[in-house]
Short mmCIF file of C-alpha atoms and ligand atoms in Angstrom, two decimals:
data_model
loop_
_atom_site.label_atom_id
_atom_site.label_comp_id
_atom_site.label_asym_id
_atom_site.label_seq_id
_atom_site.Cartn_x
_atom_site.Cartn_y
_atom_site.Cartn_z
CA MET K 1 18.80 -30.43 -8.97
CA LYS K 2 16.22 -30.37 -6.19
CA VAL K 3 17.02 -28.49 -3.01
CA LEU K 4 15.14 -28.25 0.28
CA SER K 5 15.87 -24.92 1.95
CA VAL K 6 14.85 -24.60 5.60
CA SER K 7 14.57 -21.14 7.14
CA SER K 8 12.78 -19.58 10.11
CA GLU K 9 11.96 -16.48 8.08
CA VAL K 10 11.50 -15.78 4.38
CA PHE K 11 10.56 -12.49 2.71
CA PRO K 12 7.79 -11.62 1.84
CA LEU K 13 5.94 -13.98 4.23
CA ILE K 14 7.79 -13.15 7.45
CA LYS K 15 10.86 -10.99 8.12
CA THR K 16 12.79 -9.73 11.12
CA GLY K 17 16.12 -9.17 9.34
CA GLY K 18 18.41 -9.95 6.45
CA LEU K 19 18.01 -13.72 6.74
CA ALA K 20 14.48 -13.36 5.35
CA ASP K 21 15.70 -11.34 2.37
CA VAL K 22 18.38 -13.90 1.57
CA ALA K 23 16.19 -16.97 2.05
CA GLY K 24 13.59 -15.34 -0.22
CA ALA K 25 15.92 -14.15 -2.97
CA LEU K 26 18.37 -17.04 -3.28
CA PRO K 27 15.91 -19.69 -4.56
CA ILE K 28 14.80 -17.31 -7.31
CA ALA K 29 18.40 -16.44 -8.21
CA LEU K 30 19.25 -20.16 -8.38
CA LYS K 31 16.54 -21.04 -10.92
CA PRO K 32 18.67 -20.13 -13.98
CA TYR K 33 21.27 -22.62 -12.74
CA GLY K 34 18.78 -25.49 -12.88
CA VAL K 35 18.21 -25.54 -9.12
CA GLU K 36 14.60 -26.15 -8.08
CA THR K 37 14.11 -25.14 -4.44
CA LYS K 38 11.29 -25.81 -2.02
CA THR K 39 11.49 -23.72 1.14
CA LEU K 40 10.27 -25.06 4.48
CA ILE K 41 9.06 -22.36 6.87
CA PRO K 42 7.07 -22.40 10.14
CA GLY K 43 3.36 -21.66 9.83
CA TYR K 44 3.31 -18.51 11.97
CA PRO K 45 -0.02 -16.62 11.97
CA ALA K 46 1.31 -14.09 9.41
CA VAL K 47 2.26 -16.95 7.09
CA MET K 48 -1.03 -18.82 7.49
CA LYS K 49 -2.92 -15.61 6.78
CA ALA K 50 -0.97 -14.75 3.64
CA ILE K 51 -1.06 -18.06 1.81
CA ARG K 52 -3.92 -19.05 -0.51
CA ASP K 53 -5.17 -22.56 -1.35
CA PRO K 54 -2.33 -24.65 0.07
CA VAL K 55 -2.21 -28.39 -0.63
CA VAL K 56 -1.68 -30.89 2.20
CA ARG K 57 1.51 -32.84 1.45
CA LEU K 58 2.42 -34.64 4.65
CA GLU K 59 0.90 -35.39 8.05
CA LEU K 60 3.27 -35.64 11.01
CA PRO K 61 1.03 -36.77 13.91
CA ASP K 62 3.81 -36.73 16.50
CA LEU K 63 6.42 -34.08 15.66
CA LEU K 64 8.29 -34.00 18.97
CA GLY K 65 4.99 -34.49 20.76
CA GLU K 66 2.67 -32.29 18.72
CA PRO K 67 0.75 -32.85 15.49
CA ALA K 68 1.87 -31.02 12.34
CA THR K 69 0.94 -30.83 8.69
CA VAL K 70 3.19 -29.86 5.80
CA LEU K 71 1.35 -27.68 3.29
CA GLU K 72 2.62 -26.76 -0.15
CA VAL K 73 1.91 -23.41 -1.77
CA GLU K 74 3.37 -21.03 -4.34
CA HIS K 75 3.77 -17.47 -3.13
CA ALA K 76 5.66 -14.57 -4.72
CA GLY K 77 7.51 -16.90 -7.09
CA ILE K 78 8.72 -19.13 -4.25
CA SER K 79 7.68 -22.72 -3.75
CA PHE K 80 6.88 -23.01 -0.03
CA LEU K 81 6.40 -25.95 2.30
CA VAL K 82 4.63 -24.53 5.34
CA LEU K 83 4.90 -26.42 8.61
CA ASP K 84 1.47 -25.93 10.10
CA ALA K 85 1.85 -26.85 13.77
CA PRO K 86 -0.42 -24.57 15.85
CA ALA K 87 1.04 -25.77 19.18
CA TYR K 88 4.42 -24.43 18.11
CA TYR K 89 3.73 -21.46 15.89
CA SER K 90 0.22 -20.11 16.37
CA ARG K 91 1.07 -17.34 18.84
CA THR K 92 0.78 -13.62 19.19
CA GLY K 93 4.18 -11.92 19.12
CA GLY K 94 7.06 -12.40 16.70
CA PRO K 95 8.68 -15.53 15.29
CA TYR K 96 11.07 -15.81 18.26
CA VAL K 97 9.75 -13.56 21.02
CA ASP K 98 6.39 -12.95 22.69
CA ALA K 99 4.49 -9.68 22.67
CA THR K 100 6.65 -8.37 25.54
CA GLY K 101 9.88 -9.13 23.68
CA LYS K 102 10.85 -12.21 25.70
CA ASP K 103 12.12 -15.39 23.98
CA TYR K 104 9.49 -18.12 23.94
CA PRO K 105 10.62 -20.65 26.57
CA ASP K 106 10.08 -23.55 24.16
CA ASN K 107 12.08 -22.11 21.24
CA TRP K 108 14.27 -25.19 21.38
CA ARG K 109 11.28 -27.44 20.68
CA ARG K 110 9.77 -25.07 18.08
CA PHE K 111 12.93 -25.04 15.96
CA ALA K 112 13.96 -28.63 16.63
CA ALA K 113 10.49 -29.48 15.26
CA LEU K 114 11.13 -27.37 12.15
CA SER K 115 14.47 -29.11 11.67
CA LEU K 116 13.07 -32.59 12.23
CA ALA K 117 10.31 -31.94 9.70
CA GLY K 118 13.03 -30.89 7.25
CA ALA K 119 14.99 -34.07 7.92
CA GLU K 120 11.86 -36.20 7.40
CA ILE K 121 11.21 -34.53 4.03
CA ALA K 122 14.88 -35.04 3.13
CA ALA K 123 14.47 -38.71 3.98
CA GLY K 124 11.76 -38.99 1.33
CA LEU K 125 8.71 -39.07 3.60
CA MET K 126 6.78 -36.58 1.48
CA PRO K 127 5.22 -38.44 -1.44
CA GLY K 128 6.39 -37.40 -4.90
CA TRP K 129 9.32 -35.16 -3.99
CA ARG K 130 12.66 -35.82 -2.46
CA PRO K 131 15.50 -33.29 -2.54
CA ASP K 132 19.05 -34.02 -3.69
CA LEU K 133 20.46 -31.66 -1.06
CA VAL K 134 19.35 -29.70 2.01
CA HIS K 135 20.32 -26.09 2.75
CA ALA K 136 19.79 -24.96 6.35
CA HIS K 137 20.13 -21.39 7.67
CA ASP K 138 21.31 -20.27 11.13
CA TRP K 139 20.62 -22.02 14.46
CA GLN K 140 16.89 -22.29 13.90
CA SER K 141 17.35 -24.91 11.20
CA ALA K 142 20.85 -26.08 12.14
CA MET K 143 19.35 -29.24 13.62
CA VAL K 144 18.35 -30.48 10.13
CA PRO K 145 21.81 -31.96 9.43
CA VAL K 146 21.92 -33.22 13.03
CA TYR K 147 18.72 -35.22 12.59
CA MET K 148 19.90 -36.38 9.17
CA ARG K 149 23.11 -37.67 10.75
CA TYR K 150 21.61 -39.44 13.76
CA TYR K 151 18.34 -40.77 12.36
CA PRO K 152 18.39 -44.20 10.73
CA THR K 153 17.63 -42.84 7.27
CA PRO K 154 19.86 -42.39 4.21
CA GLU K 155 21.79 -39.16 4.54
CA LEU K 156 21.76 -36.45 1.88
CA PRO K 157 24.40 -33.77 1.36
CA SER K 158 23.71 -30.71 3.47
CA VAL K 159 24.85 -27.08 3.56
CA LEU K 160 24.57 -24.88 6.62
CA THR K 161 24.84 -21.12 6.19
CA ILE K 162 25.90 -18.99 9.13
CA HIS K 163 24.16 -15.63 8.87
CA ASN K 164 25.09 -14.54 12.36
CA ILE K 165 27.18 -16.56 14.79
CA ALA K 166 26.04 -14.42 17.72
CA PHE K 167 22.79 -16.40 17.74
CA GLN K 168 23.65 -19.99 18.55
CA GLY K 169 20.57 -21.72 19.93
CA GLN K 170 22.20 -22.79 23.19
CA PHE K 171 19.95 -24.54 25.73
CA GLY K 172 20.35 -26.44 28.99
CA ALA K 173 21.25 -30.14 28.78
CA ASP K 174 17.86 -30.97 30.32
CA ILE K 175 16.18 -30.47 26.94
CA PHE K 176 18.20 -33.28 25.37
CA PRO K 177 15.65 -36.09 25.94
CA GLY K 178 12.96 -33.93 24.31
CA LEU K 179 14.98 -33.85 21.08
CA ARG K 180 14.57 -37.62 20.65
CA LEU K 181 18.13 -38.16 19.50
CA PRO K 182 20.26 -41.19 20.39
CA ALA K 183 22.37 -40.71 23.53
CA HIS K 184 25.65 -40.52 21.60
CA ALA K 185 24.45 -37.35 19.85
CA PHE K 186 25.20 -35.58 23.14
CA SER K 187 28.94 -35.53 22.52
CA MET K 188 31.74 -33.35 21.22
CA GLU K 189 31.13 -34.60 17.66
CA GLY K 190 27.44 -33.85 18.04
CA ILE K 191 25.40 -31.23 19.84
CA GLU K 192 27.09 -31.05 23.24
CA TYR K 193 28.36 -27.49 23.76
CA TYR K 194 30.16 -26.58 26.99
CA GLY K 195 27.90 -29.01 28.84
CA ASP K 196 24.79 -27.56 27.19
CA VAL K 197 22.99 -28.36 23.98
CA GLY K 198 24.10 -26.20 21.02
CA PHE K 199 21.92 -26.25 17.92
CA LEU K 200 24.33 -24.24 15.76
CA LYS K 201 27.26 -26.19 17.16
CA GLY K 202 25.57 -29.47 16.19
CA GLY K 203 24.85 -28.17 12.72
CA LEU K 204 28.47 -27.08 12.23
CA GLN K 205 29.61 -30.58 13.21
CA THR K 206 27.22 -32.49 10.98
CA ALA K 207 26.62 -30.42 7.82
CA HIS K 208 28.67 -31.43 4.78
CA ALA K 209 29.61 -27.87 3.92
CA LEU K 210 29.48 -24.58 5.78
CA THR K 211 29.02 -21.20 4.22
CA THR K 212 28.84 -17.73 5.60
CA VAL K 213 27.69 -14.55 3.99
CA SER K 214 30.94 -12.73 3.16
CA PRO K 215 34.62 -13.63 2.68
CA SER K 216 35.75 -11.30 5.49
CA TYR K 217 33.30 -12.81 8.00
CA ALA K 218 34.50 -16.30 6.98
CA GLU K 219 37.95 -15.26 8.20
CA GLU K 220 36.72 -13.36 11.23
CA ILE K 221 34.76 -16.26 12.72
CA LEU K 222 37.98 -18.25 12.96
CA THR K 223 39.11 -15.81 15.68
CA PRO K 224 37.97 -15.71 19.33
CA GLU K 225 36.82 -12.11 18.94
CA PHE K 226 34.21 -12.95 16.30
CA GLY K 227 33.78 -16.73 16.67
CA MET K 228 31.95 -16.31 19.98
CA GLY K 229 33.03 -19.66 21.36
CA LEU K 230 32.58 -21.59 18.12
CA GLU K 231 35.92 -20.58 16.54
CA GLY K 232 37.51 -23.94 17.45
CA VAL K 233 34.74 -25.98 15.84
CA ILE K 234 34.84 -23.77 12.77
CA ALA K 235 38.62 -23.97 12.53
CA SER K 236 38.35 -27.77 12.46
CA LYS K 237 36.01 -27.39 9.45
CA ALA K 238 37.83 -24.51 7.77
CA TYR K 239 38.66 -26.66 4.71
CA ASN K 240 34.93 -26.81 4.14
CA LEU K 241 33.93 -23.21 4.88
CA TYR K 242 33.01 -20.85 2.05
CA GLY K 243 32.47 -17.10 2.30
CA ILE K 244 29.90 -16.16 -0.33
CA VAL K 245 28.72 -12.58 -0.27
CA ASN K 246 24.96 -11.96 -0.29
CA GLY K 247 23.28 -10.27 -3.20
CA ILE K 248 19.99 -8.41 -3.23
CA ASP K 249 16.75 -8.95 -5.09
CA ASP K 250 17.19 -6.26 -7.71
CA ASP K 251 13.57 -6.44 -8.81
CA ILE K 252 12.27 -5.57 -5.35
CA TRP K 253 15.09 -3.07 -4.72
CA ASN K 254 15.07 -1.10 -7.96
CA PRO K 255 14.75 2.70 -7.77
CA GLU K 256 13.46 2.75 -11.35
CA THR K 257 10.37 0.71 -10.56
CA ASP K 258 10.01 0.68 -6.74
CA PRO K 259 6.30 1.22 -5.91
CA MET K 260 7.15 2.06 -2.28
CA ILE K 261 8.98 5.31 -3.08
CA ALA K 262 7.41 8.67 -3.91
CA GLN K 263 9.37 9.23 -7.13
CA THR K 264 11.25 6.64 -9.17
CA TYR K 265 14.61 7.54 -10.73
CA ASN K 266 17.76 6.09 -12.21
CA VAL K 267 21.43 6.97 -12.56
CA THR K 268 20.67 9.65 -15.15
CA THR K 269 17.79 11.26 -13.21
CA LEU K 270 19.35 11.50 -9.76
CA LYS K 271 17.82 14.94 -9.28
CA ASP K 272 14.42 13.25 -8.93
CA ARG K 273 15.57 11.86 -5.58
CA ALA K 274 14.62 15.30 -4.23
CA VAL K 275 10.94 14.28 -4.17
CA ASN K 276 11.75 11.33 -1.91
CA ARG K 277 14.01 13.50 0.21
CA GLN K 278 11.12 15.89 0.77
CA ARG K 279 8.90 13.00 1.97
CA VAL K 280 11.59 11.90 4.41
CA ILE K 281 11.89 15.45 5.72
CA GLU K 282 8.13 15.57 6.30
CA HIS K 283 7.92 12.14 7.92
CA PHE K 284 10.77 12.78 10.35
CA GLY K 285 9.92 16.45 10.95
CA LEU K 286 13.34 17.63 9.75
CA GLU K 287 14.35 21.14 8.76
CA ASN K 288 14.55 21.72 5.07
CA ASP K 289 18.09 22.93 4.44
CA ASP K 290 20.99 21.86 2.22
CA GLY K 291 22.87 19.85 4.85
CA PRO K 292 23.06 16.11 4.26
CA ILE K 293 20.49 13.73 5.73
CA PHE K 294 22.13 10.64 7.20
CA CYS K 295 19.75 7.75 7.68
CA VAL K 296 19.83 4.60 9.73
CA VAL K 297 17.64 1.55 9.03
CA SER K 298 18.53 -1.06 11.59
CA ARG K 299 17.78 -3.38 14.40
CA LEU K 300 18.61 -1.32 17.48
CA THR K 301 21.30 -3.48 19.08
CA TRP K 302 24.85 -3.38 20.34
CA GLN K 303 25.94 -5.39 17.27
CA LYS K 304 24.75 -2.55 15.06
CA GLY K 305 26.67 0.09 17.05
CA MET K 306 23.52 2.04 17.85
CA ASP K 307 24.96 3.16 21.20
CA LEU K 308 27.80 4.83 19.27
CA LEU K 309 25.30 6.60 17.08
CA ALA K 310 23.39 7.91 20.10
CA GLU K 311 26.69 9.10 21.55
CA VAL K 312 27.64 11.21 18.53
CA ALA K 313 24.20 12.47 17.47
CA THR K 314 24.80 15.89 19.02
CA GLU K 315 28.13 16.34 17.27
CA ILE K 316 26.63 15.31 13.92
CA VAL K 317 24.01 18.00 14.38
CA HIS K 318 26.67 20.58 15.30
CA MET K 319 28.51 19.73 12.09
CA GLY K 320 25.38 20.58 10.11
CA GLY K 321 24.11 17.06 9.50
CA LYS K 322 20.62 15.67 10.04
CA LEU K 323 19.64 12.19 11.18
CA ALA K 324 16.63 10.11 10.19
CA ILE K 325 16.51 6.88 12.17
CA LEU K 326 14.19 3.91 11.60
CA GLY K 327 14.68 1.05 13.99
CA ALA K 328 13.29 -1.43 16.43
CA GLY K 329 14.92 -3.39 19.20
CA ASP K 330 16.58 -2.66 22.53
CA PRO K 331 14.32 -0.26 24.50
CA ALA K 332 17.34 1.42 26.16
CA LEU K 333 18.89 2.25 22.77
CA GLU K 334 15.53 3.38 21.48
CA GLY K 335 15.27 5.67 24.52
CA ALA K 336 18.73 7.14 23.91
CA LEU K 337 17.88 7.90 20.29
CA PHE K 338 14.52 9.42 21.20
CA ALA K 339 16.33 11.57 23.77
CA ALA K 340 18.66 12.84 21.02
CA ALA K 341 15.62 13.61 18.86
CA GLY K 342 14.09 15.52 21.78
CA ARG K 343 17.24 17.61 22.21
CA HIS K 344 17.55 18.35 18.50
CA ARG K 345 14.09 18.89 17.11
CA GLY K 346 14.19 19.34 13.35
CA ARG K 347 17.68 17.85 13.17
CA VAL K 348 17.21 14.31 14.51
CA GLY K 349 14.07 12.29 13.75
CA VAL K 350 13.35 8.81 15.05
CA SER K 351 10.68 6.38 13.88
CA ALA K 352 10.36 3.34 16.11
CA GLY K 353 9.12 0.03 14.76
CA TYR K 354 9.38 -2.02 11.65
CA ASN K 355 8.32 -0.26 8.45
CA GLU K 356 9.24 -1.88 5.13
CA PRO K 357 7.92 0.88 2.79
CA MET K 358 9.65 3.57 4.89
CA SER K 359 12.93 1.66 4.62
CA HIS K 360 12.68 1.95 0.82
CA LEU K 361 11.77 5.64 0.90
CA MET K 362 14.74 6.44 3.14
CA GLN K 363 17.21 4.76 0.79
CA ALA K 364 15.64 6.71 -2.07
CA GLY K 365 15.61 10.09 -0.34
CA CYS K 366 18.46 10.32 2.16
CA ASP K 367 21.99 11.32 1.20
CA ALA K 368 23.89 8.68 3.16
CA ILE K 369 23.25 5.63 5.31
CA ILE K 370 25.26 5.08 8.49
CA ILE K 371 26.12 1.49 9.47
CA PRO K 372 28.44 1.50 12.53
CA SER K 373 28.29 -2.28 13.19
CA ARG K 374 30.74 -3.89 15.61
CA PHE K 375 30.41 -7.02 13.50
CA GLU K 376 28.42 -7.56 10.33
CA PRO K 377 28.35 -10.97 8.65
CA CYS K 378 27.22 -9.37 5.40
CA GLY K 379 24.76 -6.53 5.85
CA LEU K 380 22.16 -5.70 3.24
CA THR K 381 21.31 -2.07 3.89
CA GLN K 382 24.64 -0.89 2.46
CA LEU K 383 23.83 -2.85 -0.72
CA TYR K 384 20.41 -1.18 -0.93
CA GLY K 385 22.21 2.13 -0.32
CA LEU K 386 24.55 1.50 -3.26
CA ARG K 387 21.65 0.68 -5.55
CA TYR K 388 19.67 3.76 -4.48
CA GLY K 389 22.46 6.36 -4.49
CA CYS K 390 22.38 6.64 -0.68
CA LEU K 391 26.08 6.67 0.18
CA PRO K 392 27.10 4.02 2.73
CA VAL K 393 29.18 5.18 5.71
CA VAL K 394 30.23 1.87 7.23
CA ALA K 395 32.37 0.22 9.86
CA ARG K 396 35.27 -1.70 8.32
CA THR K 397 34.12 -5.20 9.28
CA GLY K 398 32.68 -8.36 7.70
CA GLY K 399 30.57 -7.86 4.62
CA LEU K 400 30.72 -4.08 4.98
CA ASN K 401 34.45 -4.36 4.34
CA ASP K 402 33.87 -6.52 1.27
CA THR K 403 31.15 -4.51 -0.45
CA ILE K 404 32.08 -0.84 -0.03
CA ILE K 405 35.09 0.86 -1.62
CA ASP K 406 36.41 3.61 0.61
CA ALA K 407 36.68 7.19 -0.61
CA ASN K 408 40.36 7.49 0.25
CA HIS K 409 42.71 9.42 -2.00
CA ALA K 410 43.39 6.48 -4.34
CA GLY K 411 39.72 5.45 -4.46
CA LEU K 412 38.63 8.96 -5.40
CA GLN K 413 41.40 9.42 -7.95
CA ALA K 414 40.53 6.17 -9.68
CA LYS K 415 36.81 7.05 -9.44
CA VAL K 416 36.02 3.66 -7.89
CA ALA K 417 34.99 4.83 -4.41
CA THR K 418 31.41 3.99 -3.41
CA GLY K 419 31.28 5.04 0.25
CA ILE K 420 33.21 5.61 3.44
CA GLN K 421 34.71 2.98 5.72
CA PHE K 422 35.94 3.60 9.22
CA SER K 423 37.94 1.81 11.86
CA PRO K 424 38.24 1.44 14.81
CA VAL K 425 34.54 1.11 15.47
CA THR K 426 34.32 3.71 18.21
CA ALA K 427 32.38 6.92 18.69
CA GLU K 428 35.45 8.87 17.56
CA GLY K 429 35.91 6.63 14.50
CA LEU K 430 32.28 7.12 13.54
CA LEU K 431 32.50 10.84 14.04
CA GLN K 432 35.55 11.11 11.81
CA ALA K 433 33.75 9.16 9.10
CA VAL K 434 30.78 11.53 9.29
CA ARG K 435 33.20 14.45 9.13
CA ARG K 436 34.69 12.98 5.94
CA ALA K 437 31.20 12.51 4.51
CA MET K 438 30.27 16.13 5.34
CA HIS K 439 33.42 17.28 3.59
CA LEU K 440 32.79 15.20 0.46
CA PHE K 441 29.17 16.36 0.39
CA GLN K 442 30.39 19.96 -0.14
CA ASP K 443 31.80 18.92 -3.51
CA ARG K 444 28.66 17.94 -5.37
CA LYS K 445 30.58 16.69 -8.40
CA VAL K 446 32.55 14.18 -6.37
CA TRP K 447 29.48 13.16 -4.37
CA THR K 448 27.41 12.57 -7.50
CA GLN K 449 30.23 10.62 -9.09
CA MET K 450 30.31 8.35 -6.03
CA GLN K 451 26.55 7.90 -6.10
CA LYS K 452 26.74 6.87 -9.74
CA GLN K 453 29.63 4.53 -9.11
CA GLY K 454 27.62 2.83 -6.35
CA MET K 455 24.53 2.53 -8.51
CA LYS K 456 26.61 0.88 -11.23
CA SER K 457 28.25 -1.66 -8.93
CA ASP K 458 27.01 -5.24 -9.11
CA VAL K 459 25.01 -6.06 -5.99
CA SER K 460 22.86 -8.70 -7.68
CA TRP K 461 22.82 -12.37 -6.75
CA GLY K 462 24.39 -13.33 -10.11
CA ARG K 463 27.90 -14.42 -9.18
CA SER K 464 27.03 -15.57 -5.68
CA ALA K 465 24.10 -17.70 -6.87
CA GLU K 466 26.51 -19.30 -9.33
CA ARG K 467 28.87 -20.13 -6.44
CA TYR K 468 26.07 -21.72 -4.39
CA ALA K 469 25.00 -23.74 -7.46
CA ALA K 470 28.59 -24.93 -7.97
CA LEU K 471 28.89 -25.89 -4.30
CA TYR K 472 25.59 -27.81 -4.43
CA SER K 473 26.75 -29.66 -7.56
CA SER K 474 30.07 -30.67 -6.08
CA LEU K 475 28.37 -31.98 -2.91
CA VAL K 476 25.73 -33.91 -4.81
CA SER K 477 28.25 -35.51 -7.14
CA ARG K 478 30.43 -36.40 -4.15
CA GLY K 479 27.45 -37.94 -2.31
CA ALA K 480 26.84 -37.64 1.43
P1 ADP A 501 20.39 -7.96 10.08
O1 ADP A 501 19.84 -9.13 9.38
O2 ADP A 501 21.57 -8.27 10.93
O3 ADP A 501 19.37 -7.18 10.82
P2 ADP A 501 20.87 -6.88 7.39
O4 ADP A 501 21.49 -5.60 6.98
O5 ADP A 501 21.37 -8.11 6.75
O6 ADP A 501 20.99 -6.95 8.99
O7 ADP A 501 19.33 -6.89 7.09
C1 ADP A 501 18.42 -6.05 7.70
C2 ADP A 501 17.16 -6.02 6.86
O8 ADP A 501 16.08 -5.60 7.67
C3 ADP A 501 17.24 -5.06 5.70
O9 ADP A 501 16.40 -5.52 4.67
C4 ADP A 501 16.68 -3.77 6.32
O10 ADP A 501 16.18 -2.88 5.35
C5 ADP A 501 15.60 -4.33 7.20
N1 ADP A 501 15.26 -3.53 8.38
C6 ADP A 501 15.97 -3.42 9.54
N2 ADP A 501 15.32 -2.65 10.43
C7 ADP A 501 14.17 -2.26 9.83
C8 ADP A 501 13.04 -1.46 10.23
N3 ADP A 501 12.99 -0.92 11.44
N4 ADP A 501 12.04 -1.29 9.34
C9 ADP A 501 12.11 -1.85 8.11
N5 ADP A 501 13.12 -2.61 7.68
C10 ADP A 501 14.14 -2.82 8.52
C1 GLC A 502 22.33 -11.72 9.55
C2 GLC A 502 23.50 -10.75 9.63
C3 GLC A 502 23.59 -9.82 8.45
C4 GLC A 502 23.35 -10.54 7.13
C5 GLC A 502 22.02 -11.29 7.20
C6 GLC A 502 21.72 -12.05 5.92
O1 GLC A 502 21.17 -11.22 10.10
O2 GLC A 502 23.49 -10.01 10.83
O3 GLC A 502 24.87 -9.21 8.41
O4 GLC A 502 23.31 -9.63 6.06
O5 GLC A 502 22.07 -12.22 8.25
O6 GLC A 502 22.71 -12.98 5.59
#
């Protein structure tokens, strides 16, 4: 089976969050199931710089008003189609925001263009290769099924995965003419969304199947609290919504072979983590004592509960814990965390910015990872934590709920516990969870047993890739 995957970020070419990890790992995990994927991605400067000897596959002289070229290239075991459109993607700044952190004003056109290019490839415009199915991810490529529905070309089956419903691609109705869709696409069944244009909304209406990245989140987004305005649309498609939990690339995230950590180890050589712990202590300027180091590797946003963390930092320190925080995002949250580090030198360390190697070292050297998310579609850092023996302390929501087994009495007795869950997601809830972690940490036998249990748990793509493959097959055999 041939699949066209369309994503605005794919590891290792470009990454701002978990979407990139998933879009990079899934095609590789699907290969054993006979799925051959080509992945369409925008030609951002970082992408154009990284790729070698691409082949021109398709010229699009007027892609929503600008010229574009589709290039094909193999990179890191992934078959890429790169949409080289300098007017849209050749910019300083990130994939979505400029150097000052502001959304590009023409994001609607940049990602409608990506989606339209995907729909053109799906329609067979690229000589020699036509997919059997299209898989789009999040709002940035949610317009692929919309274009497939409204353009006068044969329609293929399509899957749209919701990685985070908080980002919806909602724009003023004035952009509608620029999308070059027929007038009736601006309707309830199409992309009209509370009088605006909604990219994700349009994708939800037109894709043949919807998936999201954990079973719990699949249920949550049916409610007003988590659906963020789209719960009604999703409820009308609930018969076609699948919650499939993310896996991780266990070659890249393997403590036995990871080149980004100071000392490799496995479940039988856990003591060797001490070398990594020492590096973390040095990097974050922490005191070298026996108290646990709690780490955070996160976007600094309200979603991730980083305000709660800032609120309880002092109490964590008073309990004898240390904090090592790596994050980028909201300047106000960053400021609050830096202020905590200033108050508690040697106990709280903050590293601002995006640092992939450091994120590996922290999982390999810290004792626990705190994830106090208010909502979390899946979450990947708790899965990396499991694999690296860095105990997850997580909010009981979404994928965090589905992937961590709480160290309650029964969980400990049965020796199945892999971390700590807490609810409600408040400062007090978080604090109590840290208190429980501190308590468990005193009993090294129990702690080690939990680390080992986590390292043994299956966080690979195996079963989930099989579910995607089965979904693809059923859609292809059904026809669009
Ligand atoms: P989200 O996609 O919502 O940000 P996930 O947990 O799914 O959350 O994925 C986050 C990914 O980004 C993980 O791979 C994590 O290690 C990585 N990450 C987040 N912040 C940083 C950072 N400051 N430096 C390096 N990696 C980071
Ligand atoms: C989103 C979600 C995160 C999920 C990731 C990959 O960024 O916020 O929970 O793990 O997508 O699916």
